[in-house]
Coordinates of C-alpha atoms in Angstrom, one line a residue:
M1 CA -20.4 40.9 -15.8
F2 CA -20.0 40.8 -12.1
D3 CA -21.8 37.5 -11.9
S4 CA -19.3 35.9 -14.3
L5 CA -16.4 37.3 -12.3
K6 CA -17.8 35.8 -9.1
R7 CA -18.7 32.5 -10.6
K8 CA -16.9 29.6 -8.8
P9 CA -14.5 27.5 -10.9
K10 CA -16.0 24.2 -12.2
L11 CA -14.9 21.2 -10.1
A12 CA -13.3 18.2 -11.8
A13 CA -12.4 14.7 -10.8
G14 CA -9.0 14.7 -9.1
D15 CA -9.3 18.1 -7.7
L16 CA -8.1 18.5 -4.1
I17 CA -10.2 20.7 -1.8
E18 CA -9.7 21.6 1.8
V19 CA -12.2 20.8 4.5
A20 CA -11.5 21.9 8.1
G21 CA -7.9 22.3 7.0
R22 CA -7.7 18.7 5.8
P23 CA -7.2 17.4 2.2
V24 CA -10.3 15.9 0.4
R25 CA -9.9 14.5 -3.1
L26 CA -12.9 14.6 -5.5
A27 CA -13.6 11.5 -7.6
V28 CA -16.2 10.1 -10.0
H29 CA -17.2 6.5 -10.0
A30 CA -19.9 5.6 -12.6
R31 CA -21.0 2.6 -10.5
A32 CA -21.6 4.7 -7.4
R33 CA -25.2 5.1 -6.4
R34 CA -24.8 8.1 -4.2
V35 CA -22.3 10.6 -3.0
S36 CA -19.9 9.1 -0.4
L37 CA -16.7 9.6 1.6
R38 CA -13.9 7.2 2.2
L39 CA -10.5 7.4 3.9
D40 CA -7.4 6.8 1.8
T41 CA -4.8 5.9 4.4
A42 CA -2.0 5.6 1.8
R43 CA -2.4 9.2 0.5
R44 CA -3.5 10.4 3.9
E45 CA -6.6 12.1 2.5
V46 CA -10.4 11.6 2.3
V47 CA -11.9 10.8 -1.1
A48 CA -15.4 12.3 -1.9
T49 CA -16.9 10.3 -4.6
A50 CA -19.8 11.3 -6.9
P51 CA -21.7 9.1 -9.4
S52 CA -21.1 11.7 -12.2
A53 CA -19.0 14.8 -12.8
R54 CA -22.3 16.9 -12.6
R55 CA -22.6 15.9 -8.9
L56 CA -19.0 16.8 -7.8
A57 CA -20.3 20.0 -6.3
E58 CA -22.7 17.9 -4.2
A59 CA -19.8 15.7 -3.2
A60 CA -17.8 18.7 -2.1
A61 CA -20.8 20.1 -0.1
F62 CA -21.3 16.7 1.5
A63 CA -17.6 16.7 2.6
Q64 CA -18.1 20.1 4.1
S65 CA -21.0 18.8 6.1
R66 CA -18.9 16.0 7.5
R67 CA -16.1 18.2 8.7
E68 CA -15.8 16.6 12.1
W69 CA -15.8 13.1 10.6
I70 CA -13.0 14.0 8.2
A71 CA -10.9 15.7 10.9
A72 CA -11.2 12.7 13.3
R73 CA -10.3 10.2 10.6
L74 CA -7.3 12.0 9.2
D75 CA -6.0 13.1 12.6
G76 CA -6.3 9.5 13.8
L77 CA -3.8 8.2 11.2
P78 CA -0.4 7.0 12.4
Q79 CA 2.3 9.7 12.1
P80 CA 4.6 9.3 9.2
L81 CA 7.9 7.4 9.8
G82 CA 10.6 8.8 7.6
F83 CA 13.7 7.0 6.7
A84 CA 16.5 8.6 8.7
P85 CA 19.5 7.3 10.6
G86 CA 18.4 6.0 14.0
A87 CA 14.8 5.2 13.0
M88 CA 13.5 1.7 13.7
V89 CA 11.5 0.1 11.0
P90 CA 9.7 -3.3 11.0
L91 CA 11.3 -5.9 8.7
L92 CA 9.5 -9.3 8.4
G93 CA 8.2 -9.1 11.9
A94 CA 11.5 -7.9 13.6
H95 CA 13.0 -4.5 14.3
C96 CA 15.6 -3.1 12.0
R97 CA 17.6 0.0 12.9
L98 CA 18.6 2.4 10.1
E99 CA 22.2 3.6 10.1
R100 CA 24.3 5.9 7.9
A101 CA 27.3 4.3 6.3
A102 CA 30.6 6.2 6.7
M103 CA 31.4 5.9 3.0
R104 CA 29.6 5.4 -0.3
I105 CA 28.5 1.8 -0.3
K106 CA 25.7 -0.3 -1.6
P107 CA 23.0 -0.5 1.1
R108 CA 23.8 -3.5 3.3
L109 CA 21.5 -5.4 5.7
I110 CA 23.3 -6.8 8.8
P111 CA 21.4 -9.6 10.5
A112 CA 20.4 -9.4 14.1
T113 CA 22.5 -10.8 16.9
D114 CA 21.7 -11.6 20.5
E115 CA 22.8 -8.1 21.5
E116 CA 21.7 -6.0 18.5
P117 CA 18.6 -5.8 16.2
A118 CA 19.1 -6.1 12.4
R119 CA 20.7 -3.0 10.9
L120 CA 20.4 -1.5 7.5
L121 CA 23.4 0.6 6.4
A122 CA 22.9 3.1 3.6
Y123 CA 24.9 6.1 2.4
G124 CA 23.7 9.7 1.8
Q125 CA 22.0 12.7 3.3
D126 CA 18.3 13.5 3.7
E127 CA 16.3 12.5 0.6
A128 CA 19.3 10.7 -0.9
Y129 CA 19.6 8.6 2.2
A130 CA 15.8 7.9 2.3
R131 CA 15.9 6.8 -1.4
A132 CA 18.8 4.4 -0.7
V133 CA 16.9 2.9 2.2
E134 CA 13.7 2.4 0.1
R135 CA 15.7 0.8 -2.7
A136 CA 17.2 -1.6 -0.2
L137 CA 13.8 -2.5 1.2
R138 CA 12.4 -3.0 -2.3
A139 CA 15.3 -5.4 -3.1
Q140 CA 14.6 -7.3 0.1
A141 CA 10.9 -7.5 -0.8
L142 CA 11.6 -8.7 -4.3
S143 CA 13.9 -11.4 -3.0
H144 CA 11.6 -12.6 -0.3
L145 CA 8.4 -12.6 -2.3
T146 CA 10.0 -14.2 -5.3
E147 CA 11.1 -17.1 -3.0
R148 CA 7.6 -17.5 -1.5
T149 CA 6.0 -17.2 -5.0
A150 CA 8.2 -19.9 -6.3
V151 CA 7.0 -22.3 -3.5
H152 CA 3.3 -21.6 -4.1
A153 CA 3.6 -21.7 -7.9
A154 CA 5.3 -25.0 -7.8
A155 CA 2.6 -26.4 -5.5
L156 CA 0.1 -25.4 -8.2
A157 CA 2.3 -26.9 -11.0
Q158 CA 2.6 -23.5 -12.5
P159 CA 5.7 -21.8 -14.0
L160 CA 7.2 -19.1 -11.9
P161 CA 5.5 -15.8 -12.7
T162 CA 7.3 -12.6 -13.6
I163 CA 7.7 -10.8 -10.3
A164 CA 7.7 -7.0 -9.9
I165 CA 7.6 -4.6 -6.9
M166 CA 5.4 -1.6 -6.9
D167 CA 4.6 1.4 -4.6
A168 CA 0.9 0.4 -4.4
R169 CA -1.5 2.5 -2.4
A170 CA -4.8 0.6 -2.8
R171 CA -3.7 -3.1 -2.9
W172 CA -1.0 -5.4 -1.6
G173 CA -0.7 -7.4 -4.8
S174 CA -2.0 -8.0 -8.3
C175 CA -1.9 -11.0 -10.7
R176 CA -2.2 -11.4 -14.4
P177 CA -2.5 -15.2 -15.3
G178 CA -0.3 -16.5 -18.1
L179 CA -1.8 -17.2 -21.5
K180 CA -1.1 -20.2 -23.7
G181 CA 1.5 -21.7 -21.3
A182 CA 3.4 -18.4 -20.8
P183 CA 4.2 -17.4 -17.2
G184 CA 1.8 -15.1 -15.4
Q185 CA 2.8 -11.7 -13.9
I186 CA 2.5 -10.8 -10.2
R187 CA 3.2 -7.4 -8.7
Y188 CA 3.6 -6.9 -4.9
A189 CA 3.6 -3.8 -2.8
W190 CA 7.1 -3.3 -1.5
R191 CA 5.8 -2.5 2.0
L192 CA 5.0 -6.2 2.5
I193 CA 8.6 -6.6 3.6
L194 CA 7.5 -4.6 6.7
T195 CA 4.9 -7.3 7.7
P196 CA 5.4 -10.5 9.6
P197 CA 6.5 -13.4 7.4
D198 CA 3.2 -15.2 7.6
V199 CA 1.3 -12.1 6.4
A200 CA 3.6 -11.6 3.4
D201 CA 3.3 -15.4 2.7
Y202 CA -0.5 -15.1 2.7
V203 CA -0.4 -12.3 0.0
A204 CA 2.0 -14.5 -2.1
A205 CA -0.4 -17.5 -1.8
H206 CA -3.4 -15.2 -2.6
E207 CA -1.8 -13.9 -5.8
C208 CA -0.6 -17.3 -6.8
A209 CA -4.1 -18.7 -6.5
H210 CA -5.1 -16.1 -9.0
L211 CA -2.9 -17.8 -11.6
L212 CA -5.6 -20.5 -11.8
E213 CA -8.7 -18.6 -10.6
P214 CA -8.8 -14.9 -11.6
N215 CA -11.7 -14.2 -9.3
H216 CA -12.6 -14.5 -5.6
G217 CA -15.1 -17.4 -5.9
P218 CA -15.2 -20.5 -3.8
R219 CA -12.6 -22.3 -5.9
F220 CA -10.2 -19.4 -5.5
W221 CA -10.5 -19.5 -1.7
A222 CA -10.1 -23.2 -1.7
L223 CA -6.8 -22.8 -3.4
V224 CA -5.7 -20.2 -0.9
R225 CA -6.5 -22.6 2.0
E226 CA -4.6 -25.4 0.2
L227 CA -1.5 -23.2 -0.2
Y228 CA -1.6 -21.2 3.0
G229 CA -4.2 -22.6 5.4
E230 CA -6.8 -20.4 7.2
H231 CA -6.2 -16.8 6.2
A232 CA -8.5 -14.8 8.4
E233 CA -5.8 -13.8 10.8
A234 CA -3.4 -12.6 8.1
Q235 CA -6.2 -10.6 6.4
G236 CA -7.2 -9.1 9.7
W237 CA -3.6 -8.1 10.4
L238 CA -3.3 -6.2 7.1
K239 CA -6.6 -4.4 7.7
A240 CA -5.6 -3.4 11.3
H241 CA -2.0 -2.3 10.5
G242 CA -2.3 -1.2 6.8
A243 CA -2.4 2.5 7.7
R244 CA 0.7 2.2 9.9
L245 CA 2.6 0.4 7.0
H246 CA 1.6 3.1 4.6
A247 CA 3.0 5.7 7.0
V248 CA 6.5 4.2 6.8
G249 CA 8.8 6.0 4.4
R250 CA 6.6 9.1 4.1

């Protein structure tokens, strides 16, 4: 009886445990060959992956054995940058200052001048203000990325795909090619509006190339180079600054 009372609860995929005061998410991946750890910069947590649910306890124990690694990786992430009046956020490679509107208005982006950076005016308090800012940035992302997608799709003689904006945590874009002449579908992470224009353009070219090549083979990369040019620098920028972008609006 006492043994059953002391028995530890069974671990399940998706459970969040604490290691050295930091969050670790348990996951199962059937293709995994061993227990492993990875840093999820978007969710600001470490993921402990096991090949099967039966080995989740092993994954949890492995995470406990790597306490110092987990603490160093999570503590090294950029600090969250919330949407509040006075904050400066990146907008297509330039600074943009957030300001609170004096009255209830639709969020408005005021272009930069020689004396002032761009300004984004939004109405509301606290969370309502933050939501208004995010909606405005999403709208800017949709407009800008639709424009770049149209350019690249036309270069490939493809109809303009359906464009949507998402709050992606693991990828910057995704593409579903069209069938039987119907337009494809492309989704972009809204935080691409925070990147320099050439980086956002690379992602648009990348996803448009998938309209013809739904893979990452040689013909796909040839299309990317045809649309965008050499892409290593843009890829490197996303890898180097992705964690900082995911910290914006948190």
